[in-house]
Amino acid sequence: MLTYTFSSTDTAPLYQQLYRFIREDIAAGVLAAGVKLPSKRNFAKNLGISTITVENAYEQLIAEGYLYTLPRKGFFVTDIGNGLSVRRERIRVQECGVRTKQKKYLADFTSNQTCKEQFPFSVWAKLMRTVLKEDREGLMINAPCAGILPLRAAIAGHLKEFRGVEVEPGQIVIGAGTEYLYGLLLQLLGMEKCYGVENPGYHKIYKIYKSHRVACSCVEMDEAGVRISGLEEKKVDVVHISPSHHFPTGIVMPVSRRYELLGWAAKREGRYIIEDDYDSEFRLTGKPVPSLQSIDVQEKVIYMNTFTKTLSSTVRISYMVLPKHLAERFLEQLSFYSCTVSNFEQYVLAAFIKEGYFEKHINRMRKYYHEKRDLLLKQIGDSGLADCCSISEEDAGVHFLMEVNTELSDDEVCTALEREGIKVSSVAQYYMENAGKKEHIFVMNYSSLEEANMKETIRKLEKLFVK
Amino acid sequence: MLTYTFSSTDTAPLYQQLYRFIREDIAAGVLAAGVKLPSKRNFAKNLGISTITVENAYEQLIAEGYLYTLPRKGFFVTDIGNGLSVRRERIRVQECGVRTKQKKYLADFTSNQTCKEQFPFSVWAKLMRTVLKEDREGLMINAPCAGILPLRAAIAGHLKEFRGVEVEPGQIVIGAGTEYLYGLLLQLLGMEKCYGVENPGYHKIYKIYKSHRVACSCVEMDEAGVRISGLEEKKVDVVHISPSHHFPTGIVMPVSRRYELLGWAAKREGRYIIEDDYDSEFRLTGKPVPSLQSIDVQEKVIYMNTFTKTLSSTVRISYMVLPKHLAERFLEQLSFYSCTVSNFEQYVLAAFIKEGYFEKHINRMRKYYHEKRDLLLKQIGDSGLADCCSISEEDAGVHFLMEVNTELSDDEVCTALEREGIKVSSVAQYYMENAGKKEHIFVMNYSSLEEANMKETIRKLEKLFVK
């Protein structure tokens, strides 16, 4: 309801103060033409004043033409048709616009956004209805800090079936996105530790550590992944990696390096490995790569994954699997936090996994991305690009690398394509330092690319690259 | 059909009791390997409990390997073989149990849980259907870091109408709970600053600051709220307060102290006030208290509020209003973060506010709490408690204070009541240090109290307190 604050220093009677407040709001367009004002009784109650005061104010506003009444309907704002109020509204809108503008691209190869046609809307809607009808009690009971048990049990089941990872529901912590979980992990493992990230790598992880003011080192990679000697040199305590499919290079860490890493972690207490398995569901060909977590017997690996990649980038549910001693510590130290995902979404997702829809969805998405990738690669192969580009790392995840034979710098390529409505990034951009950068390799994330735009996109790439 | 009798003295949730019954029967061989269990629906009907309770019990048994499911066939007892597995399973069970147990109280005066009957399920369901049908495109587009514009605009409108606070949508940041937003604020304002919290006060805020390893000082209060001299002495940079209704003392900060606080903040660059307006919607009598934010002309106040209190403790959506220069800084420094609330819930809530349901809901809830409070106070007044208790701070929020004339210590009272299924906390427990503690004042948050349990609760309080 409308609320105004009366001044204790203003000597005008209350009804006049109220009259002025309402008049000013009408003049400013805050109260628009046709808006219904509160009933005298409710308004008086809300403002803690008498009904007669509201009545007097309304009377005056009616007398001056700011309000009109409709019998048995109430009090309404007159259309005073004022240009001033319109201008004021326009400025507001503009300010908002600046803060939220999102450019529309012909093709955005940097976006992790999922295709809206691929979201299982009808199943999701059905499960929502069921949950709302049958789980009302559960929906209203505060979730444990780590999430509702049915969802954690469903995820444990999924991990076992899909990833060969055997964990107990009690080790799983649900959170509103992996970014939030990183913050929790910093509190759990210690802000005084040195965190290592892959170089090149996903900038956001580095930014999150820096934003929390913790020590963060970039560790160079070779063809097998992050280098152990780099971890030792930079005195890293906790290393953050994606061994199943590195972004942006696409490297899959071989098993020898995995054991080396576990050996590194075992050497000193307090060393940990954060295994970010963000897109392991979308391995398109070849054998499944076992997770690092599944070969860890010393409780050194924290496994993380997200539903953002598999379901939709706008569904904010991720999870981490803590080794048992850390799960205990989490309960001791951090269980005062509330779970950041609403119960409703947790119950719907739990049902989605448990009833087999998630597996079906992943299979369908894998097929969809497979076909999209094949189509895109075929069109590239059939185009003039075939002679000046080479493709690699196309078997996993939803991006591949395209190395281009060009005299343009990476920046020039990105700028020229941006002008054509195509957004790309180069591998070089993902290096935190300058050493060892390779030029002319572009990261092609095709998850949000619309099939209808492929042809034109390739034509524009040809125009830039083919002599 | 299998039948179990639930204990009325057992405080574990029903699903855990059921889970234990079945587990014990499997371990004892009463339920043999391969036996089919009743369908969830029939079992629930037979036991007179909800389907979700049976489901939760089954879930846990499946997660722990006692049961397995066959698609379209049902639930079956696993062959657990020898005693070892039982022992091993028991360890697991215990671990899970520890992580999820939630004691069921006759009356929990410490809980912020909302009454499930009060949630607007049918409107919510209707809006969900509409959003799923009409906003599909919006649902799949990544939200700006601070949340979707329609929700921020709806909140700005609500703040203006309800709280007299004029802000632009661009100043509003949506997040998955105020706890998450505190973490963001630390990154925005600086981890090197000294944060001040009220003493006594809400422990969680103190814990969150400590968990982030930032300097955090407890500032003593007088009858007008936090003391300015305390802020100066302890070299506080950012003070975190709830001036509209302090927890647990119920103090409403008078306007003179508000201006003093703003003066304190204006004295030095980098000083800020975090105004936590967590339950201002539930002022039950008297005039509205203007927010600190609305009288701040120097961009020193960060206003925070949550839908957890008004809608449901299981809906994790909160927001903060940043002064303009901080809103700019947020965009520059922290916009790499994804918004932590799923689009879906953001769109539903935006419609809920915009279409007037939120205001209706608040009015209904206010009336509901008003009546509940009146009933509870009347029953206390009519009981023997009237002679040994005095009630204060009952006009705002959903808790009041009850000072008891007793020879028992606060700890003895809490322990004795806990045994009777009543959970209370005392004001003394909310002091971070020992100085100035008052004994025998108990905090009575009645939001989750069921009317049906009032009589028995009062009878038990009488038994303890009345000679």
PDB file of C-alpha atoms in Angstrom, chain A residues 99 102 112 176-187 191 202-214 308 313 316, chain B residues 142-148 152 173-176 180-189 191 212 320 329-341 343 346:
ATOM      1  CA  ARG A  99      22.482  -1.573 -17.066  1.00  0.00           C
ATOM      2  CA  GLN A 102      22.387  -7.481 -24.214  1.00  0.00           C
ATOM      3  CA  ASN A 112      27.191 -20.675 -22.725  1.00  0.00           C
ATOM      4  CA  ALA A 176      22.970 -21.686  -6.475  1.00  0.00           C
ATOM      5  CA  GLY A 177      25.696 -22.061  -9.098  1.00  0.00           C
ATOM      6  CA  THR A 178      29.313 -23.173  -8.972  1.00  0.00           C
ATOM      7  CA  GLU A 179      30.401 -19.563  -8.480  1.00  0.00           C
ATOM      8  CA  TYR A 180      28.597 -19.529  -5.150  1.00  0.00           C
ATOM      9  CA  LEU A 181      30.102 -22.890  -4.211  1.00  0.00           C
ATOM     10  CA  TYR A 182      33.630 -21.554  -4.893  1.00  0.00           C
ATOM     11  CA  GLY A 183      32.938 -18.897  -2.263  1.00  0.00           C
ATOM     12  CA  LEU A 184      31.812 -21.550   0.214  1.00  0.00           C
ATOM     13  CA  LEU A 185      34.906 -23.639  -0.534  1.00  0.00           C
ATOM     14  CA  LEU A 186      37.171 -20.679   0.217  1.00  0.00           C
ATOM     15  CA  GLN A 187      35.556 -20.423   3.638  1.00  0.00           C
ATOM     16  CA  MET A 191      41.250 -17.873   2.895  1.00  0.00           C
ATOM     17  CA  TYR A 202      38.386 -19.753 -17.529  1.00  0.00           C
ATOM     18  CA  HIS A 203      38.841 -16.135 -16.363  1.00  0.00           C
ATOM     19  CA  LYS A 204      35.850 -16.183 -14.072  1.00  0.00           C
ATOM     20  CA  ILE A 205      37.433 -18.614 -11.623  1.00  0.00           C
ATOM     21  CA  TYR A 206      40.502 -16.398 -11.327  1.00  0.00           C
ATOM     22  CA  LYS A 207      38.287 -13.333 -10.874  1.00  0.00           C
ATOM     23  CA  ILE A 208      36.287 -14.978  -8.101  1.00  0.00           C
ATOM     24  CA  TYR A 209      39.423 -15.856  -6.139  1.00  0.00           C
ATOM     25  CA  LYS A 210      40.827 -12.372  -6.633  1.00  0.00           C
ATOM     26  CA  SER A 211      37.524 -10.781  -5.659  1.00  0.00           C
ATOM     27  CA  HIS A 212      37.744 -12.678  -2.343  1.00  0.00           C
ATOM     28  CA  ARG A 213      41.276 -11.274  -1.898  1.00  0.00           C
ATOM     29  CA  VAL A 214      42.887 -14.719  -1.614  1.00  0.00           C
ATOM     30  CA  THR A 308      23.503 -25.016 -15.754  1.00  0.00           C
ATOM     31  CA  SER A 313      22.136 -21.554 -18.125  1.00  0.00           C
ATOM     32  CA  ARG A 316      21.018 -21.971 -11.071  1.00  0.00           C
TER      33      ARG A 316
ATOM     34  CA  ASN B 142      20.846 -15.303 -19.109  1.00  0.00           C
ATOM     35  CA  ALA B 143      19.774 -12.767 -16.506  1.00  0.00           C
ATOM     36  CA  PRO B 144      21.975  -9.731 -15.853  1.00  0.00           C
ATOM     37  CA  CYS B 145      24.174 -10.242 -12.786  1.00  0.00           C
ATOM     38  CA  ALA B 146      21.827  -8.146 -10.649  1.00  0.00           C
ATOM     39  CA  GLY B 147      18.664  -9.941 -11.732  1.00  0.00           C
ATOM     40  CA  ILE B 148      16.007  -9.584 -14.425  1.00  0.00           C
ATOM     41  CA  ARG B 152      13.889  -5.152 -10.126  1.00  0.00           C
ATOM     42  CA  VAL B 173      20.644  -6.392  -6.847  1.00  0.00           C
ATOM     43  CA  ILE B 174      18.758  -9.689  -6.544  1.00  0.00           C
ATOM     44  CA  GLY B 175      20.418 -12.663  -4.828  1.00  0.00           C
ATOM     45  CA  ALA B 176      19.693 -16.097  -3.383  1.00  0.00           C
ATOM     46  CA  TYR B 180      24.692 -14.552  -0.120  1.00  0.00           C
ATOM     47  CA  LEU B 181      24.319 -10.795  -0.560  1.00  0.00           C
ATOM     48  CA  TYR B 182      26.459 -10.157   2.552  1.00  0.00           C
ATOM     49  CA  GLY B 183      29.230 -12.083   0.825  1.00  0.00           C
ATOM     50  CA  LEU B 184      28.856  -9.947  -2.302  1.00  0.00           C
ATOM     51  CA  LEU B 185      28.899  -6.767  -0.207  1.00  0.00           C
ATOM     52  CA  LEU B 186      32.168  -7.802   1.419  1.00  0.00           C
ATOM     53  CA  GLN B 187      33.696  -8.081  -2.021  1.00  0.00           C
ATOM     54  CA  LEU B 188      32.185  -4.746  -3.065  1.00  0.00           C
ATOM     55  CA  LEU B 189      33.051  -2.688   0.028  1.00  0.00           C
ATOM     56  CA  MET B 191      37.597  -7.308   2.854  1.00  0.00           C
ATOM     57  CA  HIS B 212      35.047 -14.621   5.468  1.00  0.00           C
ATOM     58  CA  MET B 320      19.728  -4.999  -1.792  1.00  0.00           C
ATOM     59  CA  ARG B 329      31.113  -0.013  -8.815  1.00  0.00           C
ATOM     60  CA  PHE B 330      29.130  -3.258  -8.616  1.00  0.00           C
ATOM     61  CA  LEU B 331      28.737  -3.291 -12.399  1.00  0.00           C
ATOM     62  CA  GLU B 332      32.412  -2.578 -12.932  1.00  0.00           C
ATOM     63  CA  GLN B 333      33.820  -5.059 -10.440  1.00  0.00           C
ATOM     64  CA  LEU B 334      31.301  -7.819  -9.852  1.00  0.00           C
ATOM     65  CA  SER B 335      29.163  -8.122 -12.952  1.00  0.00           C
ATOM     66  CA  PHE B 336      31.138 -11.203 -13.995  1.00  0.00           C
ATOM     67  CA  TYR B 337      29.034 -13.114 -11.446  1.00  0.00           C
ATOM     68  CA  SER B 338      25.876 -14.824 -12.641  1.00  0.00           C
ATOM     69  CA  CYS B 339      22.697 -14.015 -10.769  1.00  0.00           C
ATOM     70  CA  THR B 340      22.115 -16.744  -8.158  1.00  0.00           C
ATOM     71  CA  VAL B 341      18.334 -16.924  -8.524  1.00  0.00           C
ATOM     72  CA  ASN B 343      15.070 -16.979 -14.027  1.00  0.00           C
ATOM     73  CA  GLN B 346      12.446 -14.328 -10.732  1.00  0.00           C
TER      74      GLN B 346
END
